[in-house]
Amino acid sequence: MFEIYDRGAAAHESKFLGLGIVGIEELMVNPSQRQVIALQCRPYETDDVTGSLTVEFLFIEGAEIPQMTDHPYKLKETSKSVSPTGKVITTTKTVFSKAGG
């Protein structure tokens, strides 16, 4: 999810321009892609939102996740593949880790 703001002269003057959502499933279909995402209003709000956001993604499977906090985190990795018989096989790996160790 992306939230887009127009920063004003003062920190408290930021104007909400819209939000865009991209699912990880979409990224796994084509690991390098450019998407144009229509901006939408926040849930339960009546924001006046128009426009779109153009973003380019490069999904790297197995990439290292940078440590940005001292808090523990959970990393969930899901992959789907199709067997020769046509059955979809979903594999999920969840790792709990303390930052820095």
PDB file of C-alpha atoms in Angstrom:
ATOM      1  CA  MET A   1       0.000   0.000   0.000  1.00  0.00           C
ATOM      2  CA  PHE A   2       1.235   3.478  -0.898  1.00  0.00           C
ATOM      3  CA  GLU A   3      -0.061   6.675   0.697  1.00  0.00           C
ATOM      4  CA  ILE A   4       0.764   9.794  -1.303  1.00  0.00           C
ATOM      5  CA  TYR A   5       1.007  13.238   0.314  1.00  0.00           C
ATOM      6  CA  ASP A   6       1.884  16.721  -0.914  1.00  0.00           C
ATOM      7  CA  ARG A   7       4.238  18.159   1.698  1.00  0.00           C
ATOM      8  CA  GLY A   8       3.446  21.731   2.680  1.00  0.00           C
ATOM      9  CA  ALA A   9       5.836  24.394   3.934  1.00  0.00           C
ATOM     10  CA  ALA A  10       5.351  23.195   7.526  1.00  0.00           C
ATOM     11  CA  ALA A  11       5.356  19.554   8.631  1.00  0.00           C
ATOM     12  CA  HIS A  12       1.694  19.723   9.713  1.00  0.00           C
ATOM     13  CA  GLU A  13       0.548  21.006   6.298  1.00  0.00           C
ATOM     14  CA  SER A  14       0.789  17.727   4.373  1.00  0.00           C
ATOM     15  CA  LYS A  15      -2.175  17.159   2.057  1.00  0.00           C
ATOM     16  CA  PHE A  16      -3.374  13.609   1.365  1.00  0.00           C
ATOM     17  CA  LEU A  17      -3.436  12.986  -2.404  1.00  0.00           C
ATOM     18  CA  GLY A  18      -4.507   9.338  -2.456  1.00  0.00           C
ATOM     19  CA  LEU A  19      -3.501   5.774  -1.816  1.00  0.00           C
ATOM     20  CA  GLY A  20      -2.690   2.852  -4.069  1.00  0.00           C
ATOM     21  CA  ILE A  21      -2.663  -0.867  -3.344  1.00  0.00           C
ATOM     22  CA  VAL A  22      -0.660  -3.622  -5.050  1.00  0.00           C
ATOM     23  CA  GLY A  23      -0.927  -7.277  -4.027  1.00  0.00           C
ATOM     24  CA  ILE A  24       2.172  -9.443  -3.716  1.00  0.00           C
ATOM     25  CA  GLU A  25       0.423 -12.025  -5.917  1.00  0.00           C
ATOM     26  CA  GLU A  26       0.438  -9.520  -8.778  1.00  0.00           C
ATOM     27  CA  LEU A  27       4.174  -8.982  -8.364  1.00  0.00           C
ATOM     28  CA  MET A  28       4.951 -12.701  -8.369  1.00  0.00           C
ATOM     29  CA  VAL A  29       3.233 -13.169 -11.754  1.00  0.00           C
ATOM     30  CA  ASN A  30       5.762 -10.867 -13.397  1.00  0.00           C
ATOM     31  CA  PRO A  31       8.727 -10.089 -11.118  1.00  0.00           C
ATOM     32  CA  SER A  32       9.805  -6.949 -12.985  1.00  0.00           C
ATOM     33  CA  GLN A  33       7.018  -4.689 -14.088  1.00  0.00           C
ATOM     34  CA  ARG A  34       5.733  -1.159 -14.326  1.00  0.00           C
ATOM     35  CA  GLN A  35       2.218  -0.502 -13.091  1.00  0.00           C
ATOM     36  CA  VAL A  36      -0.088   2.475 -13.209  1.00  0.00           C
ATOM     37  CA  ILE A  37      -2.111   2.466 -10.002  1.00  0.00           C
ATOM     38  CA  ALA A  38      -5.281   4.529  -9.750  1.00  0.00           C
ATOM     39  CA  LEU A  39      -5.265   6.564  -6.553  1.00  0.00           C
ATOM     40  CA  GLN A  40      -8.188   6.034  -4.196  1.00  0.00           C
ATOM     41  CA  CYS A  41      -9.484   7.586  -0.986  1.00  0.00           C
ATOM     42  CA  ARG A  42      -8.777   6.264   2.504  1.00  0.00           C
ATOM     43  CA  PRO A  43     -11.213   3.727   3.970  1.00  0.00           C
ATOM     44  CA  TYR A  44     -14.181   5.405   5.682  1.00  0.00           C
ATOM     45  CA  GLU A  45     -13.110   8.831   4.383  1.00  0.00           C
ATOM     46  CA  THR A  46     -14.492  11.027   1.610  1.00  0.00           C
ATOM     47  CA  ASP A  47     -11.195  12.347   0.273  1.00  0.00           C
ATOM     48  CA  ASP A  48     -11.296  14.205  -3.045  1.00  0.00           C
ATOM     49  CA  VAL A  49      -8.861  11.971  -4.939  1.00  0.00           C
ATOM     50  CA  THR A  50      -7.965  11.955  -8.631  1.00  0.00           C
ATOM     51  CA  GLY A  51      -4.949  10.800 -10.569  1.00  0.00           C
ATOM     52  CA  SER A  52      -2.650   7.828 -10.691  1.00  0.00           C
ATOM     53  CA  LEU A  53       0.791   6.716  -9.570  1.00  0.00           C
ATOM     54  CA  THR A  54       3.255   5.018 -11.925  1.00  0.00           C
ATOM     55  CA  VAL A  55       5.580   2.627 -10.097  1.00  0.00           C
ATOM     56  CA  GLU A  56       8.126   0.052 -11.184  1.00  0.00           C
ATOM     57  CA  PHE A  57       8.693  -3.083  -9.116  1.00  0.00           C
ATOM     58  CA  LEU A  58      11.556  -5.531  -9.075  1.00  0.00           C
ATOM     59  CA  PHE A  59      10.596  -8.523  -6.938  1.00  0.00           C
ATOM     60  CA  ILE A  60      13.680 -10.485  -5.884  1.00  0.00           C
ATOM     61  CA  GLU A  61      12.867 -13.859  -4.372  1.00  0.00           C
ATOM     62  CA  GLY A  62      15.018 -14.716  -1.362  1.00  0.00           C
ATOM     63  CA  ALA A  63      16.363 -11.172  -1.028  1.00  0.00           C
ATOM     64  CA  GLU A  64      17.652 -10.106   2.375  1.00  0.00           C
ATOM     65  CA  ILE A  65      15.258  -7.919   4.345  1.00  0.00           C
ATOM     66  CA  PRO A  66      17.083  -4.880   5.766  1.00  0.00           C
ATOM     67  CA  GLN A  67      17.057  -4.476   9.546  1.00  0.00           C
ATOM     68  CA  MET A  68      15.360  -1.152  10.218  1.00  0.00           C
ATOM     69  CA  THR A  69      14.282  -1.601  13.831  1.00  0.00           C
ATOM     70  CA  ASP A  70      15.301  -3.161  17.112  1.00  0.00           C
ATOM     71  CA  HIS A  71      11.936  -4.909  17.423  1.00  0.00           C
ATOM     72  CA  PRO A  72      11.315  -8.590  16.628  1.00  0.00           C
ATOM     73  CA  TYR A  73       9.657  -9.231  13.288  1.00  0.00           C
ATOM     74  CA  LYS A  74       7.866 -11.970  11.376  1.00  0.00           C
ATOM     75  CA  LEU A  75       8.743 -12.783   7.777  1.00  0.00           C
ATOM     76  CA  LYS A  76       6.197 -14.843   5.839  1.00  0.00           C
ATOM     77  CA  GLU A  77       7.249 -16.235   2.468  1.00  0.00           C
ATOM     78  CA  THR A  78       4.663 -17.924   0.245  1.00  0.00           C
ATOM     79  CA  SER A  79       5.303 -19.512  -3.122  1.00  0.00           C
ATOM     80  CA  LYS A  80       2.915 -21.221  -5.506  1.00  0.00           C
ATOM     81  CA  SER A  81       3.777 -23.696  -8.210  1.00  0.00           C
ATOM     82  CA  VAL A  82       1.822 -25.977 -10.508  1.00  0.00           C
ATOM     83  CA  SER A  83       2.543 -29.697 -10.533  1.00  0.00           C
ATOM     84  CA  PRO A  84       2.689 -31.682 -13.797  1.00  0.00           C
ATOM     85  CA  THR A  85      -0.865 -32.880 -13.041  1.00  0.00           C
ATOM     86  CA  GLY A  86      -2.110 -29.282 -12.861  1.00  0.00           C
ATOM     87  CA  LYS A  87      -2.496 -29.134  -9.075  1.00  0.00           C
ATOM     88  CA  VAL A  88      -1.504 -25.829  -7.442  1.00  0.00           C
ATOM     89  CA  ILE A  89       1.014 -26.380  -4.645  1.00  0.00           C
ATOM     90  CA  THR A  90       1.344 -23.587  -2.079  1.00  0.00           C
ATOM     91  CA  THR A  91       4.360 -23.528   0.228  1.00  0.00           C
ATOM     92  CA  THR A  92       4.448 -21.097   3.152  1.00  0.00           C
ATOM     93  CA  LYS A  93       7.458 -20.467   5.379  1.00  0.00           C
ATOM     94  CA  THR A  94       7.177 -18.216   8.432  1.00  0.00           C
ATOM     95  CA  VAL A  95      10.286 -17.042  10.282  1.00  0.00           C
ATOM     96  CA  PHE A  96      10.223 -15.173  13.585  1.00  0.00           C
ATOM     97  CA  SER A  97      13.411 -13.293  14.365  1.00  0.00           C
ATOM     98  CA  LYS A  98      14.860 -10.745  16.740  1.00  0.00           C
ATOM     99  CA  ALA A  99      16.533  -7.843  14.988  1.00  0.00           C
ATOM    100  CA  GLY A 100      20.299  -8.039  15.119  1.00  0.00           C
ATOM    101  CA  GLY A 101      20.369 -11.689  16.058  1.00  0.00           C
TER     102      GLY A 101
END
